[in-house]
mmCIF file of N, CA, C and O in Angstrom:
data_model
loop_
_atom_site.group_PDB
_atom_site.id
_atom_site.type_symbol
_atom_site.label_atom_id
_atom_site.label_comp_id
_atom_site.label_asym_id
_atom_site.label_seq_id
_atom_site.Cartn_x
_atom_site.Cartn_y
_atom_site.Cartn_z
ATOM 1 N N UNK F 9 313.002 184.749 89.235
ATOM 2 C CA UNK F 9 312.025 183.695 89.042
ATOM 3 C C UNK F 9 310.731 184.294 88.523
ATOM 4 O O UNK F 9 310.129 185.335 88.788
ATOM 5 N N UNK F 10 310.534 183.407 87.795
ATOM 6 C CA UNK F 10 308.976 183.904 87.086
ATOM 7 C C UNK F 10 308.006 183.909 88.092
ATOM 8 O O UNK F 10 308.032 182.729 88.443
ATOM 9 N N UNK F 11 307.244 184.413 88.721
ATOM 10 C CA UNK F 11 306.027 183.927 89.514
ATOM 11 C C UNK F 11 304.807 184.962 89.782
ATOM 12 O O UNK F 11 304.253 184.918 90.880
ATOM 13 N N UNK F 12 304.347 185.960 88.733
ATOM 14 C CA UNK F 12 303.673 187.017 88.771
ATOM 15 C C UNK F 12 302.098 186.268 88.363
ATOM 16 O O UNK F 12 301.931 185.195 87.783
ATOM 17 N N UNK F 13 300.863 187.395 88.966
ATOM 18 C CA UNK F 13 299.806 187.038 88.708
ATOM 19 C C UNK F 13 299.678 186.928 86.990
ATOM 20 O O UNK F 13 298.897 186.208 86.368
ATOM 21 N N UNK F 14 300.560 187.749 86.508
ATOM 22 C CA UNK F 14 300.446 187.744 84.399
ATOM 23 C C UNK F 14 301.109 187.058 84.249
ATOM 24 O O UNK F 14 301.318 186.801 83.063
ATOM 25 N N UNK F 15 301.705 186.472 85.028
ATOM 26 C CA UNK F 15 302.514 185.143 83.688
ATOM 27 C C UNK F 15 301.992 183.840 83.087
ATOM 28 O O UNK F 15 301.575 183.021 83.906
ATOM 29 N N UNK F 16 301.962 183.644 82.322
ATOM 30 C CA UNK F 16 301.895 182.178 82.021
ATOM 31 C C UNK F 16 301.938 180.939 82.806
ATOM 32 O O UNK F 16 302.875 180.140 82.781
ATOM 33 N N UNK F 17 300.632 180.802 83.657
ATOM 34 C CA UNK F 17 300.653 179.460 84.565
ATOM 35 C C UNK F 17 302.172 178.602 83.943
ATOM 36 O O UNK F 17 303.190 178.258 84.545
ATOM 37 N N UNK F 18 301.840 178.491 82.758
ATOM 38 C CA UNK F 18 303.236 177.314 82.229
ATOM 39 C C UNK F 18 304.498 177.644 82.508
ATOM 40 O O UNK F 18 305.452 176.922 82.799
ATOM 41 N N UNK F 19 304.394 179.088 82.365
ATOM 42 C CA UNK F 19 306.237 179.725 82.901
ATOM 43 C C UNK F 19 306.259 179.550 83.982
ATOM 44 O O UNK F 19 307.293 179.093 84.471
ATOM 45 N N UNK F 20 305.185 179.823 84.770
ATOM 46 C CA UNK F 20 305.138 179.623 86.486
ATOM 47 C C UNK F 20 306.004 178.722 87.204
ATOM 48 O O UNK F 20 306.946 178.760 87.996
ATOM 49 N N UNK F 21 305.079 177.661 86.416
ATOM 50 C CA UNK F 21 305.357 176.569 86.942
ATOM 51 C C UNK F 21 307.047 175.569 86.293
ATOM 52 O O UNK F 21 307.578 174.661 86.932
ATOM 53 N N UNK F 22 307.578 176.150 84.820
ATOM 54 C CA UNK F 22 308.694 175.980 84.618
ATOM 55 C C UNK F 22 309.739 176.238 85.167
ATOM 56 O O UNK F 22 310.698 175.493 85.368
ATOM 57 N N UNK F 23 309.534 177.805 85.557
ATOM 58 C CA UNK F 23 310.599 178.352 86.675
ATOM 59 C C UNK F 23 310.329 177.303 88.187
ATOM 60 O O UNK F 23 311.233 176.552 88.552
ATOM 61 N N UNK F 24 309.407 177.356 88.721
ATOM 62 C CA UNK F 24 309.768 176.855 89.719
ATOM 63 C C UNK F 24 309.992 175.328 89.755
ATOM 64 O O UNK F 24 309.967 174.772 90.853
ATOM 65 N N UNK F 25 310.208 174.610 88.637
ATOM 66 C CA UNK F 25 310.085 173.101 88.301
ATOM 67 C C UNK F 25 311.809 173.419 88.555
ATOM 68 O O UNK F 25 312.418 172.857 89.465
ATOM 69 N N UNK F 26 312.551 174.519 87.493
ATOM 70 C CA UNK F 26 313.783 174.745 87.180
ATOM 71 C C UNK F 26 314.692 175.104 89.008
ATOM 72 O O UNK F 26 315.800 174.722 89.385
ATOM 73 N N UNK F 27 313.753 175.863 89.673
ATOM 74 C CA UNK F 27 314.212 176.183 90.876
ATOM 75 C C UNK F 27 314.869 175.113 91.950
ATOM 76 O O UNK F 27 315.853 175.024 92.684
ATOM 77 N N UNK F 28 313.659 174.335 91.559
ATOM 78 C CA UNK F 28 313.523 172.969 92.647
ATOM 79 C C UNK F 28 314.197 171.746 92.450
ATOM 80 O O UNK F 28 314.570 170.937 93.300
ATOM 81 N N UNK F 29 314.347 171.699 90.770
ATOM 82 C CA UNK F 29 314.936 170.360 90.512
ATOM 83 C C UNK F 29 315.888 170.028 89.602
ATOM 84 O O UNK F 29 316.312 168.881 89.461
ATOM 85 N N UNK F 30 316.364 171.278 88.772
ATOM 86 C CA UNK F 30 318.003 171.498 87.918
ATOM 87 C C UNK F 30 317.302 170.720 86.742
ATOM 88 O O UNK F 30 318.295 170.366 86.105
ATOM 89 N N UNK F 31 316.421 170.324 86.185
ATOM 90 C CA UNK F 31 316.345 169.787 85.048
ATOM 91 C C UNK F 31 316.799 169.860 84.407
ATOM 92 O O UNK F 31 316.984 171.011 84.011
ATOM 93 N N UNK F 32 317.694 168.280 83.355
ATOM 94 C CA UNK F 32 318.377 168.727 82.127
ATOM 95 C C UNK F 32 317.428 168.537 81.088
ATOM 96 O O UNK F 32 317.867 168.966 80.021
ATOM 97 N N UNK F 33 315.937 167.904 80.984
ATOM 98 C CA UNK F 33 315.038 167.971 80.289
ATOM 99 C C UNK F 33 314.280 168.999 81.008
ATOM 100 O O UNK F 33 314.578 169.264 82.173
ATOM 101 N N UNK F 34 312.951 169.831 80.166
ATOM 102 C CA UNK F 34 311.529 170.065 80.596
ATOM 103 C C UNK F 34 310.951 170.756 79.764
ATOM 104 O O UNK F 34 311.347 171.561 78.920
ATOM 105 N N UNK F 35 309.684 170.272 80.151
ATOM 106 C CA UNK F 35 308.662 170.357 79.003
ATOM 107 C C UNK F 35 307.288 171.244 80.189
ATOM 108 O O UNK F 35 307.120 171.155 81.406
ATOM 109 N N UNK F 36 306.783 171.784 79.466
ATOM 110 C CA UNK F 36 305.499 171.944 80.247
ATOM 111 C C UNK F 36 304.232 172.407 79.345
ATOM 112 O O UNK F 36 304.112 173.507 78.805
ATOM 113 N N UNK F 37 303.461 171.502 79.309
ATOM 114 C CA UNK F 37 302.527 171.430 78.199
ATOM 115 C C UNK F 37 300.818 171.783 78.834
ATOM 116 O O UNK F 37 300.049 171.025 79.426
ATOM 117 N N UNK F 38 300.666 173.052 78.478
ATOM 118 C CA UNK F 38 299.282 173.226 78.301
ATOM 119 C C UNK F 38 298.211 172.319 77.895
ATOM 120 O O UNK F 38 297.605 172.794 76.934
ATOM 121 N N UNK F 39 297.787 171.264 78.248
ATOM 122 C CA UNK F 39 296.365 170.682 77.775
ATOM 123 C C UNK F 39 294.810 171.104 77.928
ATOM 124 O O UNK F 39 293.834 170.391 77.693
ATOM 125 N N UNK F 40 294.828 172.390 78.364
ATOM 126 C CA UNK F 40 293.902 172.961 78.576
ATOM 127 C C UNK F 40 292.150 172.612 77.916
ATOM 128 O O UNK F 40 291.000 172.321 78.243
ATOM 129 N N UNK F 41 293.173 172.950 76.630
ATOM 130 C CA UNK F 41 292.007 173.212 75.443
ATOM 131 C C UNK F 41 291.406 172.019 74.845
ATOM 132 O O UNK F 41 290.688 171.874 73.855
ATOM 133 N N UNK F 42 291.881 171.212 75.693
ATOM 134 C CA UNK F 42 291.338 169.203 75.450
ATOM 135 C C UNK F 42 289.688 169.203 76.157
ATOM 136 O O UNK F 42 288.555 168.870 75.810
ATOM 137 N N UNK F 43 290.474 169.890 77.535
ATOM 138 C CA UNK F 43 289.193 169.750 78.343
ATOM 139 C C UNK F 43 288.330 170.965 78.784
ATOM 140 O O UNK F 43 287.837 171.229 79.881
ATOM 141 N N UNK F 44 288.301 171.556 77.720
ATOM 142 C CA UNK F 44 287.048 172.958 77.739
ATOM 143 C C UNK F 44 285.555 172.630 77.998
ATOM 144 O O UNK F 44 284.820 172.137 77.142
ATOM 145 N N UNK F 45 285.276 172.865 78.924
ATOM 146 C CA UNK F 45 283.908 172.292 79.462
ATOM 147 C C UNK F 45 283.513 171.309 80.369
ATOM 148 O O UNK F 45 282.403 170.951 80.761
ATOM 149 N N UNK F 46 284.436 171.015 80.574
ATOM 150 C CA UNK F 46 284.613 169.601 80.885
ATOM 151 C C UNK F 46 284.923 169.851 82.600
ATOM 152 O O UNK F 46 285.450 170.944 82.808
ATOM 153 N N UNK F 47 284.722 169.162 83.622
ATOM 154 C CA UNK F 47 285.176 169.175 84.876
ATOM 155 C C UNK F 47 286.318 169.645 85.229
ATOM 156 O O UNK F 47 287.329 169.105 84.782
ATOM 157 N N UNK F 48 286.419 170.758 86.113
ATOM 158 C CA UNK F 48 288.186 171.241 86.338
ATOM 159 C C UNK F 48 288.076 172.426 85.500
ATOM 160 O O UNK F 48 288.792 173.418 85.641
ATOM 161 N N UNK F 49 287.147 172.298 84.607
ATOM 162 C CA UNK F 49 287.828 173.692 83.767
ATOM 163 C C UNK F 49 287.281 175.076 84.131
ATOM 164 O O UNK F 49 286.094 175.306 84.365
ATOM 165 N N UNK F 50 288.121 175.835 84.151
ATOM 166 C CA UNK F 50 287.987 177.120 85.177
ATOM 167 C C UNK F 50 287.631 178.155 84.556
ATOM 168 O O UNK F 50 287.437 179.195 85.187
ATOM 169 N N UNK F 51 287.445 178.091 83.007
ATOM 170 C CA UNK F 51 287.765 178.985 81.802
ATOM 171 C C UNK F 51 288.614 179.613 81.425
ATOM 172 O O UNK F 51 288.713 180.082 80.291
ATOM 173 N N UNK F 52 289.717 179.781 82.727
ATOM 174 C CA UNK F 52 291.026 180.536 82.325
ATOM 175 C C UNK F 52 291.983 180.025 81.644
ATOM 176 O O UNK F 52 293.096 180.552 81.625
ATOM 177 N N UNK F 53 291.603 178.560 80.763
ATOM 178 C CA UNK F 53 292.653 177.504 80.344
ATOM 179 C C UNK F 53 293.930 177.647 80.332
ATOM 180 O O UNK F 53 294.770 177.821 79.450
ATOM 181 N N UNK F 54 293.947 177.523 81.724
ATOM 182 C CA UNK F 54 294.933 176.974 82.473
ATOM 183 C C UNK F 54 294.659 176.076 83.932
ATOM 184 O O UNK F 54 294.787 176.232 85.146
ATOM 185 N N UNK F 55 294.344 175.369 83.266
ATOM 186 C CA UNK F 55 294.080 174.001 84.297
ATOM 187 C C UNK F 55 294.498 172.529 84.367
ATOM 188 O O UNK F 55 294.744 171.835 85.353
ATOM 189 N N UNK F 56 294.514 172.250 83.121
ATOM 190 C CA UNK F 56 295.577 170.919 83.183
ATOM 191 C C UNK F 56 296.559 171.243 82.064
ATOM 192 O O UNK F 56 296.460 171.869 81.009
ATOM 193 N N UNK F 57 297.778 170.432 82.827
ATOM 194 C CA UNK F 57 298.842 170.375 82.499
ATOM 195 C C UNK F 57 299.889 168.879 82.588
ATOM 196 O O UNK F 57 300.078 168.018 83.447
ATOM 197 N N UNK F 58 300.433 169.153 81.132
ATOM 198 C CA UNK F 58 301.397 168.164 81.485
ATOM 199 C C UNK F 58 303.144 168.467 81.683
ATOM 200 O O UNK F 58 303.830 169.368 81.200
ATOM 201 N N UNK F 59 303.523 167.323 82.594
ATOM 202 C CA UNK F 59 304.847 167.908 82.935
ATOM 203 C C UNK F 59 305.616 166.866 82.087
ATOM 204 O O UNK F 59 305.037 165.838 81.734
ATOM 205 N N UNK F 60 307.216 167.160 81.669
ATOM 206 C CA UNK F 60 307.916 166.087 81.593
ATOM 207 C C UNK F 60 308.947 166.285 81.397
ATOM 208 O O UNK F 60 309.393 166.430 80.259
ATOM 209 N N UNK F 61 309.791 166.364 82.698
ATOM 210 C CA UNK F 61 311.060 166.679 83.230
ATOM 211 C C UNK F 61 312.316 165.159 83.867
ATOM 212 O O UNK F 61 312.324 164.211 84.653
ATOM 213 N N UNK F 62 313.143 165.812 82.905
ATOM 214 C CA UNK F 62 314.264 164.783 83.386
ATOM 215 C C UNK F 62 315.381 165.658 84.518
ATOM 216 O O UNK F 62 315.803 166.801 84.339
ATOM 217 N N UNK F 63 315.679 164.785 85.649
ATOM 218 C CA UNK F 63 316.449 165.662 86.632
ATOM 219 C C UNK F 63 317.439 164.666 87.403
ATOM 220 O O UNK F 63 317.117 163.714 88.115
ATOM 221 N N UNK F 64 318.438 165.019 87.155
ATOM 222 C CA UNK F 64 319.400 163.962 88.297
ATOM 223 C C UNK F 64 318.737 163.995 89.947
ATOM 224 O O UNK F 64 319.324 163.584 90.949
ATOM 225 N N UNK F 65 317.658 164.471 89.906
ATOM 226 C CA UNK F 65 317.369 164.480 90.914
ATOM 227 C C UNK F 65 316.676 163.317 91.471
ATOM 228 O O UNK F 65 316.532 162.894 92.618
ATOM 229 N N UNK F 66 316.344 162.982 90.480
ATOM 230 C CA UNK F 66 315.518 161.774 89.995
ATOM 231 C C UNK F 66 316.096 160.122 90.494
ATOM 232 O O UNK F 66 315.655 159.024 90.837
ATOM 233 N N UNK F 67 316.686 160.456 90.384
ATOM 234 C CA UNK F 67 317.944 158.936 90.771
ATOM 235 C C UNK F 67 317.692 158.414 91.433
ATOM 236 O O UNK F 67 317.701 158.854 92.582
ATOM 237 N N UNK F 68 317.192 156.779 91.080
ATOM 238 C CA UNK F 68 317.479 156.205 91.959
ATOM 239 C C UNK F 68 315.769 156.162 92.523
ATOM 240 O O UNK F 68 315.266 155.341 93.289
ATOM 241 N N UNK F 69 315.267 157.069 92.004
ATOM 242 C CA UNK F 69 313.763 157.333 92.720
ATOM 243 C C UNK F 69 312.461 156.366 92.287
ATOM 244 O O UNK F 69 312.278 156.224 91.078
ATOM 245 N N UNK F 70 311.652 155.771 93.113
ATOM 246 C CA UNK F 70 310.760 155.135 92.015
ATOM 247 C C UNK F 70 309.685 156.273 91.619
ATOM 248 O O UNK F 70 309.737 157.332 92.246
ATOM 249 N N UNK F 71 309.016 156.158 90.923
ATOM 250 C CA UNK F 71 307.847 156.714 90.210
ATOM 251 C C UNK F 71 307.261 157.722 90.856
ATOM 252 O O UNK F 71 307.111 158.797 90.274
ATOM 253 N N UNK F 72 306.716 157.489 92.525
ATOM 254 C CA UNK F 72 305.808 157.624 92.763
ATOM 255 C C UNK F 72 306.731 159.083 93.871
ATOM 256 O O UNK F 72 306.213 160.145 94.216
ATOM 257 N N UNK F 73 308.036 158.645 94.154
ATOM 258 C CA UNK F 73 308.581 159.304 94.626
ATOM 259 C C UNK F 73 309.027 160.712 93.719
ATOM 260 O O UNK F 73 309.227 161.837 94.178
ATOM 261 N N UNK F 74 309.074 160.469 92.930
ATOM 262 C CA UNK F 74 310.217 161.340 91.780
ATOM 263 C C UNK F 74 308.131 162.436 91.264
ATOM 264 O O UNK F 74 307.865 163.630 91.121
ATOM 265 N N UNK F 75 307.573 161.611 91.208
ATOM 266 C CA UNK F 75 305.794 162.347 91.029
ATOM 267 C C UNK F 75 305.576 163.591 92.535
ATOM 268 O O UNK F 75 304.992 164.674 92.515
ATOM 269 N N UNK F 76 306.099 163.092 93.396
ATOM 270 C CA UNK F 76 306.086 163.844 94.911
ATOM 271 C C UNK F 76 307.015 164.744 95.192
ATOM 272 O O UNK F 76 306.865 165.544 96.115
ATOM 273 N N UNK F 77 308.096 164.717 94.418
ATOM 274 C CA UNK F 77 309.390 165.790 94.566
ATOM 275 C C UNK F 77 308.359 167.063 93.579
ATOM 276 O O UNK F 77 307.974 168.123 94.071
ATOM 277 N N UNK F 78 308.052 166.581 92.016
ATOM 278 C CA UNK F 78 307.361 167.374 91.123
ATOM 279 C C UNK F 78 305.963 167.985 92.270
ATOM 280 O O UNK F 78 306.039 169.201 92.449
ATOM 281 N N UNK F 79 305.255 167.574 92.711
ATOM 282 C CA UNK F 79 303.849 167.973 93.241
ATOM 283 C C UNK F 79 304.570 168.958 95.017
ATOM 284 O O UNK F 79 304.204 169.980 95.599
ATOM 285 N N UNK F 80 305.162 168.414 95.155
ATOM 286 C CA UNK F 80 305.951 169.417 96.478
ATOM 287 C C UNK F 80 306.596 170.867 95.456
ATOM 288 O O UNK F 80 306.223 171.902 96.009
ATOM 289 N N UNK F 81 307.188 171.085 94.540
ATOM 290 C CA UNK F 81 307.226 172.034 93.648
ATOM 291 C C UNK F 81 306.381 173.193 93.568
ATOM 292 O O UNK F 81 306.737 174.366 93.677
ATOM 293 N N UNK F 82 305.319 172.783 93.384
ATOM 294 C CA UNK F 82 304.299 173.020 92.632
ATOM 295 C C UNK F 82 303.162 173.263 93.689
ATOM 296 O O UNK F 82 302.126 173.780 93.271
ATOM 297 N N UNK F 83 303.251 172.966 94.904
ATOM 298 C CA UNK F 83 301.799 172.505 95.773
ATOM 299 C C UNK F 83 301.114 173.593 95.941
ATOM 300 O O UNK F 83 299.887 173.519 96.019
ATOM 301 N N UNK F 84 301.552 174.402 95.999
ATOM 302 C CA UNK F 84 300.197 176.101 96.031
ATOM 303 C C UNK F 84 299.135 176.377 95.139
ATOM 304 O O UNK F 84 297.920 176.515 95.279
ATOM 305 N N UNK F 85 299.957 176.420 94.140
ATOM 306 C CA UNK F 85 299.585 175.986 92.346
ATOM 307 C C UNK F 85 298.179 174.742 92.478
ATOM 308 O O UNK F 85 296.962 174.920 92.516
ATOM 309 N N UNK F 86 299.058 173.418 92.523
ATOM 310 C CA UNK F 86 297.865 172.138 92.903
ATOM 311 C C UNK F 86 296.813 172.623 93.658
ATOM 312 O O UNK F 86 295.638 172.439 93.339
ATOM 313 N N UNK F 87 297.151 173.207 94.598
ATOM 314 C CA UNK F 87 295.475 173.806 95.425
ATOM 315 C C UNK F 87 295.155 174.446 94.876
ATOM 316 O O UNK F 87 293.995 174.168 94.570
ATOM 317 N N UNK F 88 295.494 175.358 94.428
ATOM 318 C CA UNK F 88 294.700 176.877 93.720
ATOM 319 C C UNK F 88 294.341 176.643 92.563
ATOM 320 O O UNK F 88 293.147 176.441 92.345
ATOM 321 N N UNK F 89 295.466 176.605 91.324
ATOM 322 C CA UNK F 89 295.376 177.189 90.078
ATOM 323 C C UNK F 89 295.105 175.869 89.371
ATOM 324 O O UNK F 89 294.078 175.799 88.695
ATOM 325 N N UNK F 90 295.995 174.705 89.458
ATOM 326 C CA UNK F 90 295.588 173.693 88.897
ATOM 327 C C UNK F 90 295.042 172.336 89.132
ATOM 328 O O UNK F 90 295.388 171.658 90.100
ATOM 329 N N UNK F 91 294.104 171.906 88.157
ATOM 330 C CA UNK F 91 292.757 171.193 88.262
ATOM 331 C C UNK F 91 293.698 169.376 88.433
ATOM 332 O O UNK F 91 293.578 168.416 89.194
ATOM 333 N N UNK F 92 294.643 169.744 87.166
ATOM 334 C CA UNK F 92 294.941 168.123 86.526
ATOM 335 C C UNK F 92 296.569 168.305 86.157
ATOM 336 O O UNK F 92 297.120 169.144 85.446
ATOM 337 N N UNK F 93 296.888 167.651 86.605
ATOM 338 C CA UNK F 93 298.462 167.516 86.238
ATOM 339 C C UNK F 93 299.485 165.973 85.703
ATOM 340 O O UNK F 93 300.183 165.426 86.557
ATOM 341 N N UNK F 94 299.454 165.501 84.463
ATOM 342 C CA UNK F 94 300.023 164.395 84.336
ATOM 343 C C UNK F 94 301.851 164.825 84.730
ATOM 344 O O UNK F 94 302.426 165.914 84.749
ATOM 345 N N UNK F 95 302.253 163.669 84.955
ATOM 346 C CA UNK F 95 304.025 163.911 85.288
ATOM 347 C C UNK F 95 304.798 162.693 84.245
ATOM 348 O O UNK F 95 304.347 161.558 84.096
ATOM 349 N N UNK F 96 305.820 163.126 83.707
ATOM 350 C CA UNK F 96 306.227 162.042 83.034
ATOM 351 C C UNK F 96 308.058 162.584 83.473
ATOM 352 O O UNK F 96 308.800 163.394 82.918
ATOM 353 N N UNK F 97 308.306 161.480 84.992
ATOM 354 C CA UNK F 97 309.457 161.969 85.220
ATOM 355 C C UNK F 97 311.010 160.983 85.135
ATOM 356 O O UNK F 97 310.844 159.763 85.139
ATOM 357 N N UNK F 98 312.194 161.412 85.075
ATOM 358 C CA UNK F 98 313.160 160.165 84.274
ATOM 359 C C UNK F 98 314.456 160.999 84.689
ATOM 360 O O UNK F 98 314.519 162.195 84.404
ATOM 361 N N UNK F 99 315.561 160.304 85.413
ATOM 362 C CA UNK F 99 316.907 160.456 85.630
ATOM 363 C C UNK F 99 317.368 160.729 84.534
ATOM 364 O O UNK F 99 316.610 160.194 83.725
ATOM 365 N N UNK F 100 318.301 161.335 83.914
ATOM 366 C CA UNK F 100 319.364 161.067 82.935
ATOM 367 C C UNK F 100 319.773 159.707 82.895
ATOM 368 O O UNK F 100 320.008 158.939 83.828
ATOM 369 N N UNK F 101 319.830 159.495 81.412
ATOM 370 C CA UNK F 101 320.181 158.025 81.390
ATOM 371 C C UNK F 101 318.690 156.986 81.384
ATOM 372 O O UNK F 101 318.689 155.770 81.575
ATOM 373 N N UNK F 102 317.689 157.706 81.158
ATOM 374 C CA UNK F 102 316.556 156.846 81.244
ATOM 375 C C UNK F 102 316.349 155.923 82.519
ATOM 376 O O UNK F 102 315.797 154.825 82.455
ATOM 377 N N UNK F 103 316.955 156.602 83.925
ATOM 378 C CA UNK F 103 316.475 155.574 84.821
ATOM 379 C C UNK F 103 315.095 155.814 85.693
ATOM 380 O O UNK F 103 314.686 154.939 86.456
#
């Protein structure tokens, strides 16, 4: 698993997206450089991020649930490293 102080917040957090939830989609998108200056930003741009992972894990889940599987993932990260995180999450099959 990726999880070193040099890696790429984005790999970081891919591997452990991949660990936690078998994704047959994922995406993990740096938006950093949107919000340079701006509140949240740490200068290390790496602070917001967008996610957007499809996972049978997903099933069956509403929104808000399937957003809480992603942020339980991730929660060390959310306290520490990152500011802003959009989620754009979806079963196979678009459910």
């Amino acid at each position: 698993m990726t999880d070193t102080a040099t890696a790429p917040l984005a790999e970081i957090m891919a591997a452990r997206l991949t660990a936690a939830l078998d994704p047959t989609h994922l995406e993990v998108v740096n938006d950093s450089h949107h919000h340079a200056g701006h509140m949240g930003d740490d200068g290390t741009g790496e602070s917001h991020f967008t996610v957007v992972i499809e996972s049978a894990a997903f099933a069956g889940l509403n929104r808000v649930a399937r957003q809480r599987l992603v942020n339980h993932a991730l929660a060390d990260l959310l306290a520490t490293r990152i500011h802003a995180l959009a989620i754009r999450a979806s079963a196979p099959g678009g459910q």
